[in-house]
Tab-separated table of C-alpha atoms in Angstrom:
chain	number	residue	atom	x	y	z
A	1	MET	CA	18.508	83.239	-11.268
A	2	ALA	CA	14.848	83.188	-10.216
A	3	GLN	CA	13.962	80.928	-7.292
A	4	PRO	CA	11.582	78.645	-9.281
A	5	VAL	CA	14.270	78.184	-11.950
A	6	LYS	CA	16.795	77.248	-9.259
A	7	SER	CA	14.395	74.691	-7.796
A	8	TYR	CA	13.960	72.995	-11.189
A	9	LEU	CA	17.727	73.109	-11.773
A	10	TYR	CA	18.478	71.374	-8.458
A	11	ALA	CA	15.681	68.852	-8.992
A	12	GLY	CA	16.782	68.187	-12.566
A	13	LEU	CA	20.355	67.496	-11.454
A	14	ALA	CA	19.085	65.146	-8.736
A	15	VAL	CA	16.943	63.230	-11.215
A	16	LEU	CA	19.862	63.025	-13.660
A	17	PHE	CA	22.166	61.591	-10.999
A	18	TRP	CA	19.522	59.152	-9.741
A	19	SER	CA	19.007	57.910	-13.293
A	20	THR	CA	22.686	56.881	-13.487
A	21	VAL	CA	22.982	54.923	-10.244
A	22	ALA	CA	21.415	51.680	-11.536
A	23	THR	CA	24.230	51.528	-14.084
A	24	ALA	CA	26.780	52.298	-11.367
A	25	PHE	CA	25.336	49.503	-9.211
A	26	LYS	CA	25.864	46.915	-11.942
A	27	LEU	CA	29.382	48.133	-12.741
A	28	ALA	CA	30.303	47.869	-9.061
A	29	LEU	CA	28.676	44.447	-8.650
A	30	ALA	CA	30.618	43.120	-11.645
A	31	GLU	CA	33.816	43.269	-9.557
A	32	TYR	CA	32.676	43.350	-5.919
A	33	ASP	CA	30.064	41.385	-3.985
A	34	PHE	CA	26.914	43.137	-2.790
A	35	ILE	CA	28.169	43.413	0.820
A	36	GLN	CA	31.395	45.100	-0.249
A	37	VAL	CA	29.488	47.525	-2.466
A	38	ILE	CA	27.219	48.791	0.307
A	39	PHE	CA	30.068	48.829	2.855
A	40	TYR	CA	32.413	50.993	0.795
A	41	ALA	CA	29.609	53.121	-0.658
A	42	SER	CA	28.361	53.810	2.884
A	43	ALA	CA	31.858	54.860	3.944
A	44	VAL	CA	31.951	57.379	1.085
A	45	THR	CA	28.469	58.643	1.994
A	46	VAL	CA	29.405	59.118	5.663
A	47	VAL	CA	32.469	61.207	4.752
A	48	LEU	CA	30.506	63.235	2.215
A	49	LEU	CA	27.560	63.951	4.538
A	50	PHE	CA	29.930	64.998	7.325
A	51	ALA	CA	31.544	67.409	4.849
A	52	VAL	CA	28.081	68.787	4.041
A	53	LEU	CA	27.398	69.294	7.753
A	54	LEU	CA	30.714	71.141	8.032
A	55	PHE	CA	29.889	73.321	5.032
A	56	GLN	CA	26.433	74.096	6.436
A	57	ARG	CA	27.914	74.725	9.904
A	58	LYS	CA	25.662	72.113	11.473
A	59	VAL	CA	28.231	69.770	13.052
A	60	HIS	CA	27.297	71.178	16.479
A	61	LEU	CA	23.856	69.578	16.070
A	62	ILE	CA	25.425	66.149	16.674
A	63	ALA	CA	26.166	67.143	20.289
A	64	ARG	CA	22.505	68.119	20.768
A	65	VAL	CA	21.131	64.697	19.880
A	66	THR	CA	19.158	63.345	22.838
A	67	PRO	CA	19.348	59.730	24.085
A	68	ARG	CA	15.899	59.087	22.625
A	69	GLN	CA	17.005	60.456	19.261
A	70	TRP	CA	20.134	58.284	19.370
A	71	THR	CA	17.899	55.259	19.938
A	72	HIS	CA	15.823	56.282	16.929
A	73	SER	CA	18.958	56.679	14.793
A	74	LEU	CA	20.138	53.228	15.886
A	75	LEU	CA	16.893	51.792	14.503
A	76	MET	CA	17.006	53.859	11.321
A	77	GLY	CA	20.596	52.854	10.624
A	78	ALA	CA	19.487	49.237	10.714
A	79	PHE	CA	16.903	49.958	8.019
A	80	ASN	CA	19.039	52.267	5.900
A	81	PRO	CA	21.725	51.514	4.842
A	82	LEU	CA	22.031	48.045	6.420
A	83	LEU	CA	18.869	46.132	5.483
A	84	TYR	CA	17.615	48.229	2.570
A	85	TYR	CA	20.810	48.318	0.541
A	86	LEU	CA	21.843	44.761	1.336
A	87	VAL	CA	18.502	43.597	-0.069
A	88	LEU	CA	18.579	46.029	-3.004
A	89	PHE	CA	22.140	45.236	-4.074
A	90	LYS	CA	21.540	41.516	-3.757
A	91	ALA	CA	18.544	41.971	-6.077
A	92	TYR	CA	20.751	43.869	-8.553
A	93	SER	CA	23.308	41.056	-8.418
A	94	LEU	CA	20.606	38.561	-9.462
A	95	LEU	CA	18.708	40.614	-12.066
A	96	PRO	CA	19.446	42.768	-15.121
A	97	ALA	CA	19.489	46.477	-14.245
A	98	GLN	CA	16.428	47.116	-16.446
A	99	VAL	CA	14.464	44.685	-14.253
A	100	ALA	CA	15.737	45.551	-10.774
A	101	GLN	CA	15.526	49.325	-11.112
A	102	PRO	CA	11.833	49.636	-12.103
A	103	LEU	CA	10.722	47.026	-9.544
A	104	ASN	CA	12.103	49.225	-6.781
A	105	MET	CA	9.864	52.036	-8.085
A	106	ILE	CA	6.700	50.640	-6.475
A	107	TRP	CA	7.673	51.963	-3.034
A	108	PRO	CA	5.100	54.832	-3.082
A	109	ILE	CA	2.367	52.184	-3.370
A	110	THR	CA	3.733	50.082	-0.513
A	111	LEU	CA	4.190	53.283	1.496
A	112	ALA	CA	0.490	54.114	1.114
A	113	LEU	CA	-0.590	50.605	2.109
A	114	LEU	CA	1.729	50.371	5.127
A	115	SER	CA	0.587	53.802	6.302
A	116	VAL	CA	-2.839	52.335	7.067
A	117	PRO	CA	-1.823	50.064	9.969
A	118	LEU	CA	1.290	51.980	11.052
A	119	LEU	CA	0.146	55.623	10.775
A	120	ASN	CA	-3.620	55.093	11.046
A	121	GLN	CA	-4.134	56.713	7.671
A	122	LYS	CA	-7.054	55.927	5.401
A	123	ILE	CA	-6.836	55.038	1.737
A	124	GLY	CA	-9.560	54.521	-0.816
A	125	TRP	CA	-10.222	51.981	-3.512
A	126	ILE	CA	-8.128	54.067	-5.896
A	127	SER	CA	-4.981	53.072	-4.004
A	128	PHE	CA	-5.882	49.393	-4.208
A	129	GLY	CA	-6.487	49.820	-7.934
A	130	ALA	CA	-3.132	51.591	-8.199
A	131	LEU	CA	-1.498	48.596	-6.545
A	132	MET	CA	-2.970	46.268	-9.166
A	133	VAL	CA	-1.823	48.573	-11.980
A	134	SER	CA	1.728	48.698	-10.610
A	135	PHE	CA	1.920	44.945	-10.100
A	136	THR	CA	0.779	44.476	-13.683
A	137	GLY	CA	3.934	46.420	-14.505
A	138	VAL	CA	5.947	44.041	-12.332
A	139	PHE	CA	4.560	41.152	-14.415
A	140	PHE	CA	5.592	42.775	-17.717
A	141	ILE	CA	9.072	43.696	-16.487
A	142	SER	CA	9.674	40.214	-15.080
A	143	SER	CA	8.747	38.663	-18.441
A	144	GLN	CA	11.917	40.158	-20.048
A	145	GLY	CA	10.475	40.336	-23.535
A	146	GLY	CA	7.837	37.594	-23.446
A	147	PHE	CA	6.578	34.527	-21.621
A	148	ASP	CA	9.810	32.670	-22.391
A	149	GLY	CA	11.648	35.395	-20.472
A	150	PHE	CA	10.188	34.219	-17.165
A	151	ARG	CA	12.552	31.249	-17.317
A	152	ASN	CA	15.490	33.673	-17.285
A	153	THR	CA	14.124	35.792	-14.443
A	154	ASN	CA	15.468	34.974	-10.997
A	155	PRO	CA	12.435	34.708	-8.645
A	156	LEU	CA	14.526	35.544	-5.577
A	157	GLY	CA	15.832	38.655	-7.330
A	158	VAL	CA	12.283	39.819	-8.110
A	159	PHE	CA	11.203	39.121	-4.526
A	160	LEU	CA	14.150	41.084	-3.136
A	161	ALA	CA	13.663	44.016	-5.537
A	162	VAL	CA	10.006	44.304	-4.553
A	163	GLY	CA	10.893	43.678	-0.913
A	164	SER	CA	13.368	46.561	-0.976
A	165	SER	CA	10.429	48.880	-1.670
A	166	VAL	CA	8.784	47.622	1.531
A	167	LEU	CA	11.933	48.312	3.560
A	168	TRP	CA	12.246	51.785	2.034
A	169	SER	CA	8.603	52.517	2.886
A	170	LEU	CA	9.083	51.361	6.486
A	171	TYR	CA	12.160	53.556	6.746
A	172	TRP	CA	10.198	56.663	5.750
A	173	ILE	CA	7.227	55.771	7.961
A	174	PHE	CA	9.464	55.426	11.032
A	175	ASN	CA	11.298	58.592	9.995
A	176	VAL	CA	8.229	60.787	9.517
A	177	ARG	CA	7.895	61.961	13.129
A	178	ASP	CA	11.592	62.782	13.537
A	179	ARG	CA	11.848	66.572	13.195
A	180	ARG	CA	15.639	66.824	13.236
A	181	ASP	CA	17.644	68.348	10.402
A	182	GLU	CA	17.407	66.016	7.383
A	183	VAL	CA	21.121	65.958	6.575
A	184	LEU	CA	21.945	65.323	10.247
A	185	LYS	CA	19.520	62.394	10.371
A	186	LEU	CA	20.918	60.896	7.190
A	187	PHE	CA	24.501	61.287	8.407
A	188	LEU	CA	23.736	59.539	11.703
A	189	ASN	CA	21.830	56.768	9.920
A	190	PHE	CA	24.725	56.013	7.575
A	191	ALA	CA	27.383	56.374	10.274
A	192	ILE	CA	25.530	53.902	12.493
A	193	GLY	CA	24.714	51.674	9.535
A	194	PHE	CA	28.396	51.633	8.599
A	195	VAL	CA	29.218	50.355	12.105
A	196	TYR	CA	26.571	47.636	11.674
A	197	LEU	CA	28.162	46.662	8.366
A	198	LEU	CA	31.611	46.083	9.893
A	199	PRO	CA	30.807	42.659	11.399
A	200	VAL	CA	28.783	41.740	8.296
A	201	MET	CA	31.858	42.394	6.156
A	202	ALA	CA	34.120	40.497	8.564
A	203	LEU	CA	31.849	37.436	8.668
A	204	PHE	CA	30.484	37.201	5.122
A	205	SER	CA	32.885	39.072	2.822
A	206	SER	CA	36.425	40.472	2.768
A	207	PHE	CA	38.059	43.882	3.173
A	208	ARG	CA	39.678	44.060	-0.241
A	209	ILE	CA	40.037	47.130	-2.432
A	210	THR	CA	41.313	47.249	-6.008
A	211	LEU	CA	41.392	50.508	-7.937
A	212	ASN	CA	39.320	49.367	-10.890
A	213	THR	CA	36.085	50.311	-12.638
A	214	GLY	CA	34.045	48.617	-9.932
A	215	PHE	CA	35.696	50.643	-7.180
A	216	TYR	CA	35.115	53.931	-8.980
A	217	ALA	CA	31.481	52.889	-9.475
A	218	ILE	CA	31.234	52.306	-5.709
A	219	VAL	CA	32.594	55.794	-5.012
A	220	TYR	CA	30.125	57.210	-7.551
A	221	THR	CA	27.302	55.350	-5.807
A	222	GLY	CA	28.313	56.722	-2.408
A	223	VAL	CA	28.372	60.264	-3.760
A	224	PHE	CA	25.338	60.311	-6.026
A	225	GLU	CA	22.900	57.683	-4.743
A	226	VAL	CA	22.389	59.429	-1.403
A	227	GLY	CA	24.971	62.096	-0.591
A	228	ILE	CA	25.038	65.025	-3.002
A	229	THR	CA	21.839	64.024	-4.784
A	230	TYR	CA	19.814	63.948	-1.581
A	231	VAL	CA	21.091	67.430	-0.643
A	232	LEU	CA	20.223	68.739	-4.117
A	233	TRP	CA	16.718	67.309	-3.824
A	234	LEU	CA	16.176	68.882	-0.394
A	235	LYS	CA	17.377	72.207	-1.794
A	236	ALA	CA	14.914	71.938	-4.672
A	237	MET	CA	12.028	71.133	-2.328
A	238	ASN	CA	12.910	74.106	-0.109
A	239	LEU	CA	12.978	76.524	-3.055
A	240	THR	CA	9.891	75.384	-4.947
A	241	THR	CA	6.372	76.726	-4.591
A	242	SER	CA	4.915	73.383	-5.721
A	243	ASN	CA	6.278	70.177	-4.238
A	244	ALA	CA	3.951	68.186	-6.512
A	245	LYS	CA	5.480	69.612	-9.704
A	246	ILE	CA	9.010	68.994	-8.479
A	247	GLY	CA	8.073	65.534	-7.199
A	248	ASN	CA	6.714	64.474	-10.570
A	249	LEU	CA	10.168	64.995	-12.113
A	250	VAL	CA	11.255	61.813	-10.318
A	251	PHE	CA	9.256	59.772	-12.824
A	252	PHE	CA	11.660	60.767	-15.587
A	253	ALA	CA	14.500	58.984	-13.766
A	254	PRO	CA	13.577	55.333	-14.520
A	255	PHE	CA	13.027	56.038	-18.222
A	256	LEU	CA	16.268	58.024	-18.483
A	257	SER	CA	17.980	55.242	-16.549
A	258	LEU	CA	17.186	52.812	-19.364
A	259	VAL	CA	19.242	54.979	-21.727
A	260	PHE	CA	22.342	54.636	-19.533
A	261	ILE	CA	21.662	50.935	-18.997
A	262	HIS	CA	21.489	50.341	-22.742
A	263	PHE	CA	24.499	52.382	-23.850
A	264	ILE	CA	26.862	51.707	-20.928
A	265	LEU	CA	25.871	48.218	-19.744
A	266	LYS	CA	24.931	47.148	-23.295
A	267	GLU	CA	21.688	45.544	-22.086
A	268	THR	CA	19.041	45.002	-24.760
A	269	ILE	CA	16.016	46.921	-23.509
A	270	TYR	CA	12.836	44.915	-24.032
A	271	VAL	CA	9.547	46.461	-25.106
A	272	THR	CA	7.988	44.782	-22.061
A	273	THR	CA	10.327	46.823	-19.845
A	274	PHE	CA	8.869	50.065	-21.193
A	275	ILE	CA	5.328	48.701	-20.899
A	276	GLY	CA	5.905	47.500	-17.352
A	277	LEU	CA	7.560	50.748	-16.311
A	278	ALA	CA	4.624	52.701	-17.763
A	279	PHE	CA	2.231	50.590	-15.664
A	280	ILE	CA	4.286	51.132	-12.506
A	281	VAL	CA	4.502	54.913	-12.988
A	282	SER	CA	0.780	55.047	-13.830
A	283	GLY	CA	-0.006	53.157	-10.640
A	284	VAL	CA	2.080	55.556	-8.559
A	285	LEU	CA	0.433	58.592	-10.163
A	286	LEU	CA	-3.001	57.036	-9.631
A	287	GLN	CA	-2.216	56.491	-5.969
A	288	GLN	CA	-1.286	60.168	-5.648
A	289	LEU	CA	-4.765	61.101	-6.857
A	290	ASP	CA	-6.192	59.090	-3.991
A	291	ARG	CA	-3.874	60.867	-1.549
A	292	LYS	CA	-5.019	64.279	-2.816
A	293	LYS	CA	-8.625	63.216	-2.385
A	294	ILE	CA	-7.962	62.450	1.277
């Protein structure tokens, strides 16, 4: 198989898996609280990423981590999975999947804006316009079919869903100067984050496990939200000759996600959801034009 074909195959599989996780989140949250979901999903991710390190013969890299790098991983583990997924899953517990999932999509816009003060990068008026376009999409999605839908939209859920994009952006900004192996970094982040989650579980939830649909959805989340899917995406990016073309495939995920949400979760998909999602994706694409200009 030609290398470009392989890159699209890996990227396509990653996008397919990412498009299913919003449905998995809701199935898990139907039977477990949001703390339990991230705790058990993180445990699955840690085991899976360690297996990937074994397969890639990179376990020895753990012993080479310097004290400074350990300090960095301690910080990153606090952002992801601890803070980011606690906020994201709480948002999913308060909102329909078709609302929570697209709202999290604005992270490329928040990433561009936060890069100005934190990375000393410059952005033009196009990025500010892109922000307005994307937040117009947030308005449409939050309406859930019309102005009457605002009464059914949980404001805290919307705030948390949008806030999760800020946390994700901060995670990548703080991660950008760390040149270690990507799978190693992710493994350490989740292993440390899992340790952080232990007292959170003990204080605010309970260590219960029942082999039901929710539990299998948690396992699925641990495997496909970060673990295997992240490795597939890295493989695609390493094989491609155009990161931009591969990157644009990500924008199929939220639209494909609505298909799974409708047929598995039985949510009625509102026209305003499609309109809002189109605005958000347009804003992100517009912001990329500004980045290319720079």
